[in-house]
Short mmCIF file of C-alpha atoms in Angstrom, two decimals:
data_model
loop_
_atom_site.label_atom_id
_atom_site.label_comp_id
_atom_site.label_asym_id
_atom_site.label_seq_id
_atom_site.Cartn_x
_atom_site.Cartn_y
_atom_site.Cartn_z
CA MET A 27 1.20 3.06 -8.28
CA ALA A 28 -0.89 5.01 -5.84
CA ALA A 29 -2.09 3.64 -2.53
CA ALA A 30 -5.43 1.88 -2.48
CA LYS A 31 -8.42 4.19 -2.26
CA GLY A 32 -9.78 4.43 1.27
CA TYR A 33 -6.53 3.23 2.82
CA THR A 34 -4.63 5.65 5.03
CA SER A 35 -0.86 5.27 4.84
CA GLY A 36 0.79 4.28 8.08
CA SER A 37 4.22 3.92 9.62
CA ASN A 38 4.22 0.19 8.77
CA GLU A 39 4.09 0.90 5.03
CA ILE A 40 7.15 -0.23 3.06
CA SER A 41 8.13 -0.32 -0.60
CA VAL A 42 7.97 -3.46 -2.71
CA THR A 43 11.77 -3.63 -2.71
CA GLU A 44 11.84 -3.53 1.09
CA GLY A 45 9.03 -6.08 1.30
CA LEU A 46 10.76 -8.61 -0.95
CA THR A 47 14.09 -8.08 0.82
CA SER A 48 12.42 -8.72 4.17
CA LEU A 49 10.65 -11.84 2.90
CA ARG A 50 13.92 -13.20 1.56
CA GLY A 51 15.80 -12.43 4.78
CA LYS A 52 16.68 -14.66 7.70
CA LYS A 53 14.13 -13.01 10.00
CA PRO A 54 10.93 -12.39 8.01
CA ALA A 55 7.98 -10.63 9.63
CA SER A 56 4.82 -12.45 10.67
CA LEU A 57 2.51 -10.66 8.27
CA TYR A 58 2.76 -8.88 4.91
CA VAL A 59 -0.06 -7.27 2.94
CA PHE A 60 0.57 -6.63 -0.76
CA ALA A 61 -1.96 -4.15 -2.14
CA PRO A 62 -3.09 -4.48 -5.77
CA GLY A 63 -0.41 -2.99 -8.01
CA ASP A 64 2.18 -4.26 -10.46
CA ASP A 65 1.29 -7.93 -11.04
CA TYR A 66 4.90 -8.64 -11.98
CA PHE A 67 5.77 -8.77 -8.29
CA VAL A 68 3.08 -11.27 -7.23
CA PRO A 69 4.96 -14.42 -8.33
CA GLN A 70 8.18 -12.95 -6.94
CA ALA A 71 6.60 -12.43 -3.53
CA LYS A 72 5.09 -15.92 -3.57
CA GLU A 73 8.41 -17.49 -4.50
CA ALA A 74 10.17 -15.54 -1.74
CA ALA A 75 7.57 -16.77 0.75
CA ARG A 76 7.78 -20.35 -0.50
CA SER A 77 11.57 -20.34 -0.14
CA LEU A 78 11.20 -19.83 3.62
CA VAL A 79 10.13 -23.46 3.89
CA ALA A 80 12.57 -26.25 3.04
CA GLU A 81 11.47 -28.08 -0.10
CA ALA A 82 11.09 -31.37 1.75
CA PHE A 83 8.46 -29.85 4.06
CA ARG A 84 6.50 -27.63 1.66
CA ALA A 85 3.69 -30.15 1.26
CA PHE A 86 2.99 -29.72 4.98
CA ASP A 87 4.29 -26.30 6.04
CA TYR A 88 3.30 -24.18 3.02
CA ALA A 89 -0.32 -23.45 2.10
CA GLU A 90 -2.12 -21.17 -0.30
CA PHE A 91 -5.81 -20.24 0.00
CA GLU A 92 -8.31 -17.93 -1.64
CA GLY A 93 -9.62 -15.44 0.94
CA SER A 94 -13.24 -16.59 0.81
CA ASP A 95 -15.53 -17.54 3.68
CA ASP A 96 -15.43 -21.18 2.53
CA ASN A 97 -11.69 -21.36 3.22
CA VAL A 98 -11.63 -19.81 6.71
CA ASP A 99 -11.85 -23.18 8.49
CA GLY A 100 -8.97 -24.52 6.40
CA ILE A 101 -6.89 -21.43 7.18
CA ARG A 102 -7.63 -21.81 10.91
CA GLU A 103 -6.63 -25.47 10.82
CA PHE A 104 -3.35 -24.71 9.06
CA LEU A 105 -2.45 -21.88 11.44
CA GLY A 106 -3.28 -23.99 14.49
CA SER A 107 -1.24 -27.02 13.42
CA GLU A 108 2.35 -27.76 14.38
CA SER A 109 5.18 -27.44 11.92
CA PHE A 110 6.27 -30.73 10.38
CA GLY A 111 9.93 -29.95 10.87
CA SER A 112 10.92 -26.86 8.92
CA GLY A 113 10.47 -24.64 11.98
CA ARG A 114 8.47 -22.05 10.04
CA LYS A 115 5.16 -22.31 8.24
CA VAL A 116 4.08 -20.02 5.42
CA LEU A 117 0.52 -19.10 4.47
CA VAL A 118 -0.46 -17.19 1.33
CA ILE A 119 -3.96 -15.71 0.98
CA ASN A 120 -5.10 -14.51 -2.43
CA GLY A 121 -7.71 -11.77 -2.14
CA LEU A 122 -10.23 -11.20 0.63
CA GLU A 123 -14.00 -11.43 0.48
CA ASP A 124 -15.86 -9.32 3.04
CA LYS A 125 -17.36 -12.21 5.02
CA GLY A 126 -14.13 -14.18 5.05
CA ALA A 127 -12.14 -11.09 6.09
CA LYS A 128 -14.48 -10.48 9.04
CA ARG A 129 -14.03 -14.02 10.33
CA LEU A 130 -10.26 -13.88 9.87
CA GLY A 131 -10.21 -10.76 12.05
CA THR A 132 -11.29 -12.89 15.03
CA MET A 133 -8.22 -15.10 14.54
CA ALA A 134 -5.56 -12.41 15.07
CA PRO A 135 -3.65 -14.38 17.77
CA LEU A 136 -3.20 -17.29 15.33
CA PHE A 137 -1.98 -14.94 12.60
CA LEU A 138 0.53 -13.27 14.90
CA SER A 139 1.88 -16.31 16.72
CA GLY A 140 5.38 -15.70 15.39
CA SER A 141 6.06 -19.15 13.98
CA THR A 142 4.14 -18.52 10.74
CA THR A 143 4.73 -15.98 7.99
CA ILE A 144 1.52 -14.89 6.27
CA VAL A 145 1.38 -13.05 2.94
CA ILE A 146 -1.96 -11.52 1.94
CA PHE A 147 -2.57 -10.17 -1.56
CA ALA A 148 -5.53 -7.83 -1.11
CA ASP A 149 -6.68 -4.23 -0.83
CA PRO A 150 -5.52 -3.07 2.64
CA VAL A 151 -8.99 -1.61 3.17
CA LYS A 152 -10.36 -5.16 3.32
CA VAL A 153 -7.78 -6.45 5.80
CA PRO A 154 -9.13 -6.52 9.38
CA SER A 155 -7.65 -3.67 11.44
CA GLU A 156 -6.43 -6.16 14.07
CA LEU A 157 -4.13 -7.63 11.43
CA LEU A 158 -3.34 -4.55 9.37
CA LYS A 159 -1.80 -2.64 12.28
CA LYS A 160 0.68 -5.49 12.78
CA ALA A 161 1.51 -6.03 9.11
CA TYR A 162 4.11 -4.71 6.76
CA VAL A 163 1.96 -3.08 4.07
CA ILE A 164 3.22 -2.80 0.50
CA THR A 165 1.33 -0.23 -1.57
CA SER A 166 4.25 1.31 -3.46
CA TYR A 167 5.55 -0.55 -6.50
CA ALA A 168 7.76 2.34 -7.55
CA VAL A 169 11.37 1.44 -8.30
CA PRO A 170 14.13 4.04 -8.90
CA PRO A 171 14.41 4.81 -12.64
CA THR A 172 18.08 3.78 -12.74
CA ALA A 173 17.12 0.33 -11.46
CA VAL A 174 14.26 0.10 -13.97
CA ARG A 175 16.57 1.00 -16.87
CA SER A 176 19.08 -1.60 -15.73
CA TRP A 177 16.34 -4.24 -15.53
CA VAL A 178 15.07 -3.36 -19.03
CA LYS A 179 18.52 -3.68 -20.61
CA LYS A 180 19.08 -7.05 -18.94
CA ARG A 181 15.76 -8.33 -20.30
CA PHE A 182 17.00 -7.63 -23.84
CA ASP A 183 19.63 -10.31 -23.24
CA GLY A 184 22.50 -8.68 -25.12
CA ARG A 185 20.39 -7.04 -27.84
CA ALA A 186 21.25 -3.37 -28.36
CA ILE A 187 18.61 -0.82 -27.40
CA GLU A 188 18.89 2.96 -27.62
CA ASP A 189 18.78 4.87 -24.33
CA GLN A 190 15.89 6.95 -25.66
CA ALA A 191 14.08 3.73 -26.57
CA VAL A 192 14.41 2.54 -22.96
CA HIS A 193 12.95 5.84 -21.77
CA GLU A 194 10.09 5.58 -24.28
CA LEU A 195 9.29 2.04 -23.16
CA MET A 196 9.22 3.10 -19.50
CA GLU A 197 7.04 6.10 -20.32
CA ARG A 198 4.53 4.13 -22.42
CA THR A 199 4.13 1.41 -19.77
CA ALA A 200 4.34 3.75 -16.75
CA SER A 201 7.33 1.62 -15.68
CA SER A 202 5.04 -1.33 -14.92
CA PHE A 203 7.28 -4.39 -14.80
CA PHE A 204 4.31 -6.59 -15.70
CA LEU A 205 3.63 -4.57 -18.87
CA MET A 206 7.29 -4.06 -19.75
CA ARG A 207 7.97 -7.79 -19.62
CA SER A 208 5.33 -8.58 -22.25
CA GLU A 209 6.21 -5.55 -24.40
CA ILE A 210 9.92 -6.48 -24.37
CA ASP A 211 8.98 -9.97 -25.63
CA LYS A 212 7.09 -8.30 -28.51
CA LEU A 213 10.02 -6.00 -29.29
CA LEU A 214 12.44 -8.95 -29.34
CA ALA A 215 10.14 -10.82 -31.72
CA TYR A 216 9.25 -8.04 -34.14
CA THR A 217 12.31 -5.76 -34.35
CA GLY A 218 15.78 -5.92 -35.81
CA VAL A 219 19.12 -6.37 -34.10
CA ALA A 220 19.13 -2.91 -32.47
CA VAL A 221 15.88 -1.64 -30.92
CA THR A 222 15.25 2.03 -31.67
CA VAL A 223 12.85 4.57 -30.22
CA ALA A 224 10.88 4.32 -33.49
CA ASP A 225 10.48 0.56 -32.88
CA VAL A 226 9.08 1.19 -29.40
CA ARG A 227 6.62 3.81 -30.70
CA GLU A 228 5.43 1.41 -33.40
CA VAL A 229 5.10 -1.72 -31.25
CA VAL A 230 4.25 -0.54 -27.72
CA PRO A 231 0.88 1.12 -27.06
CA ARG A 232 0.47 3.67 -24.28
CA CYS A 233 -1.08 2.21 -21.14
CA HIS A 234 -3.92 4.15 -19.49
CA ILE A 235 -1.60 5.69 -16.87
CA ALA A 236 0.80 7.01 -19.51
CA ALA A 237 -2.05 8.21 -21.75
CA ALA A 238 -3.67 10.11 -18.86
CA ALA A 239 -0.35 11.76 -17.97
CA ASP A 240 0.12 12.75 -21.61
CA LEU A 241 -3.40 14.22 -21.73
CA VAL A 242 -2.74 16.36 -18.65
CA GLU A 243 0.59 17.61 -19.98
CA ALA A 244 -0.85 18.34 -23.44
CA ILE A 245 -3.74 20.37 -21.99
CA SER A 246 -1.37 22.41 -19.83
CA LEU A 247 0.87 23.11 -22.83
CA ARG A 248 -2.17 23.88 -25.01
CA LYS A 249 -1.21 21.18 -27.50
CA TYR A 250 -4.73 20.08 -28.31
CA ASP A 251 -3.90 17.74 -31.19
CA ARG A 252 -1.62 15.86 -28.83
CA ALA A 253 -4.37 15.87 -26.20
CA ALA A 254 -6.79 14.35 -28.73
CA THR A 255 -4.26 11.60 -29.44
CA ALA A 256 -3.97 10.95 -25.71
CA LEU A 257 -7.76 10.59 -25.50
CA TYR A 258 -7.60 8.04 -28.32
CA ASP A 259 -4.88 6.15 -26.43
CA LEU A 260 -7.05 6.18 -23.30
CA SER A 261 -9.92 4.73 -25.30
CA ALA A 262 -7.68 2.07 -26.84
CA SER A 263 -6.35 1.05 -23.41
CA GLY A 264 -9.71 -0.43 -22.45
CA ALA A 265 -9.58 1.09 -18.97
CA THR A 266 -12.82 1.64 -17.06
CA ASP A 267 -14.37 5.08 -16.53
CA THR A 268 -13.37 5.02 -12.86
CA THR A 269 -9.75 4.20 -13.70
CA ILE A 270 -9.52 6.85 -16.43
CA LEU A 271 -10.91 9.61 -14.21
CA TYR A 272 -8.68 8.55 -11.31
CA ASP A 273 -5.57 8.66 -13.54
CA VAL A 274 -6.45 12.06 -15.03
CA GLU A 275 -7.28 13.56 -11.63
CA LEU A 276 -4.00 12.21 -10.24
CA GLY A 277 -2.16 13.91 -13.10
CA PHE A 278 -3.78 17.29 -12.46
CA VAL A 279 -3.15 17.03 -8.70
CA ARG A 280 0.51 16.34 -9.50
CA LEU A 281 0.55 19.35 -11.83
CA LEU A 282 -1.11 21.51 -9.14
CA ASN A 283 1.59 20.62 -6.63
CA ALA A 284 4.28 21.37 -9.22
CA LYS A 285 2.68 24.78 -9.70
CA LEU A 286 2.63 25.45 -5.95
CA VAL A 287 6.26 24.38 -5.56
CA SER A 288 7.26 26.66 -8.42
CA LYS A 289 5.26 29.67 -7.15
CA SER A 290 6.69 29.38 -3.64
CA ASN A 291 10.28 28.93 -4.89
CA ARG A 292 10.63 25.69 -2.97
CA PRO A 293 13.34 23.24 -4.05
CA LYS A 294 12.57 20.66 -6.72
CA ALA A 295 13.39 17.97 -4.17
CA ASP A 296 10.16 18.86 -2.32
CA LEU A 297 8.10 17.94 -5.39
CA ARG A 298 10.06 14.75 -5.93
CA ALA A 299 9.54 13.75 -2.29
CA TRP A 300 5.82 14.59 -2.41
CA CYS A 301 5.27 12.43 -5.51
CA LEU A 302 7.05 9.48 -3.96
CA ARG A 303 5.24 9.84 -0.62
CA THR A 304 1.69 10.42 -1.86
CA GLN A 305 1.57 8.98 -5.39
CA HIS A 306 4.29 6.34 -5.10
CA GLN A 307 6.01 7.63 -8.20
CA TYR A 308 9.69 8.31 -8.71
CA LEU A 309 10.40 11.44 -10.73
CA ASP A 310 13.68 11.26 -12.64
CA ASP A 311 15.30 14.52 -13.78
CA TYR A 312 13.64 14.39 -17.21
CA THR A 313 10.13 13.80 -15.82
CA LEU A 314 10.59 16.39 -13.08
CA SER A 315 11.71 19.01 -15.60
CA ALA A 316 8.79 18.20 -17.94
CA LEU A 317 6.31 18.48 -15.05
CA LEU A 318 7.61 21.87 -13.95
CA THR A 319 7.60 23.11 -17.56
CA ALA A 320 3.99 22.03 -17.96
CA ALA A 321 3.07 23.75 -14.67
CA SER A 322 4.64 27.00 -15.88
CA HIS A 323 2.28 27.11 -18.87
CA ILE A 324 -0.98 26.99 -16.95
CA LYS A 325 -2.47 29.35 -14.37
CA LEU A 326 -3.33 28.23 -10.87
CA ARG A 327 -6.99 29.20 -11.22
CA GLU A 328 -7.19 27.19 -14.46
CA LEU A 329 -5.86 24.12 -12.68
CA GLU A 330 -8.35 24.53 -9.85
CA ALA A 331 -11.19 24.94 -12.34
CA LEU A 332 -10.14 21.77 -14.21
CA LEU A 333 -10.06 19.76 -10.98
CA GLU A 334 -13.54 21.04 -10.07
CA ARG A 335 -14.82 20.03 -13.50
CA LEU A 336 -13.28 16.57 -13.09
CA GLU A 337 -15.19 16.13 -9.83
CA GLU A 338 -18.39 17.04 -11.67
CA ILE A 339 -17.58 14.55 -14.45
CA GLU A 340 -16.98 11.81 -11.86
CA TYR A 341 -20.40 12.55 -10.31
CA GLU A 342 -22.11 12.64 -13.72
CA THR A 343 -20.50 9.34 -14.70
CA LYS A 344 -21.52 7.58 -11.49
CA LYS A 345 -25.11 8.86 -11.82
CA GLY A 346 -25.36 7.92 -15.48
CA LEU A 347 -25.76 11.55 -16.56
CA THR A 348 -23.09 11.14 -19.24
CA SER A 349 -22.53 8.18 -21.54
CA SER A 350 -18.89 7.71 -20.59
CA ALA A 351 -15.92 9.42 -18.99
CA LEU A 352 -14.19 9.65 -22.37
CA VAL A 353 -17.12 11.53 -23.90
CA ALA A 354 -17.10 13.96 -20.96
CA LEU A 355 -13.34 14.42 -21.26
CA GLU A 356 -13.70 15.13 -25.00
CA ARG A 357 -16.21 17.86 -24.19
CA LEU A 358 -13.88 19.24 -21.54
CA LEU A 359 -11.01 19.33 -24.03
CA SER A 360 -13.19 21.12 -26.60
CA ALA A 361 -14.27 23.68 -24.01
CA VAL A 362 -10.69 24.33 -22.93
CA ALA A 363 -9.52 24.69 -26.54
CA LEU A 364 -12.32 27.17 -27.34
CA THR A 365 -11.50 29.39 -24.36
CA LYS A 366 -7.89 29.68 -25.56
CA GLN A 367 -8.73 30.75 -29.08
#
């Protein structure tokens, strides 16, 4: 999952694994900000925060509010009150409205008093700077592929699943734990004793992130039938125009960097590190190899031209000059295919 648009990564940014470990530790930080990402981790973070307060005192020392202007007075009252005996209070804020966020920014000393742990689930852009600079910020929900595969196999609760089927599931869901959890439930309900890669392809649809990545790879490899299928998957995902264009642009930027790494004979580790740092995506050996192969089949000037065209499509979509991003992408695919004939 990429960082929130408009948010500049800082030294206080940590991964979701580090954030949950810190929350569950003996010395949690005063403030955590969880950016929108994999919804699977929201209840986990809330449970970790709740566990900081002894069960007997949770009615008094644990509170959860929506981040609206109407709740600011209640938040102030909770932060300013004494603990009822647990020694640590915990406050959870779900989302931030602009007016409420502005008022909360004037209460920084209460937020950072040290005796309260606050967890905010919101776009970091909306968090007042007075608070954000003191917070642990979680924008990366990427988990190492080996850990994801281990988690998937455990969720099958003893049922056999082919290794390639695990890979296919991760690829189709973009390793989103939230999506994988529901898709695993479907696979358990509708498949036989052993889950095969064919089962996954039949039951699990491609999410918009996976479909966009497939579209980018197919265009670079000049596999236009596959690209058309990817466009269909994007349409079926129900994603908005903004999301689709963002995903496709992200894929071409990733491909561009793979091309530059390859042309300059830099080590593959540089590309892996760049993807993790800027796009919050782990590249396993298979994905890294596929990305470099795709980059080798397309010229640098072609990549640059595609990115320029995507910027034009984004402008046309925002201004209502095209009916939808998918229609514009279909035209782009047709134009690319014609130039290669």
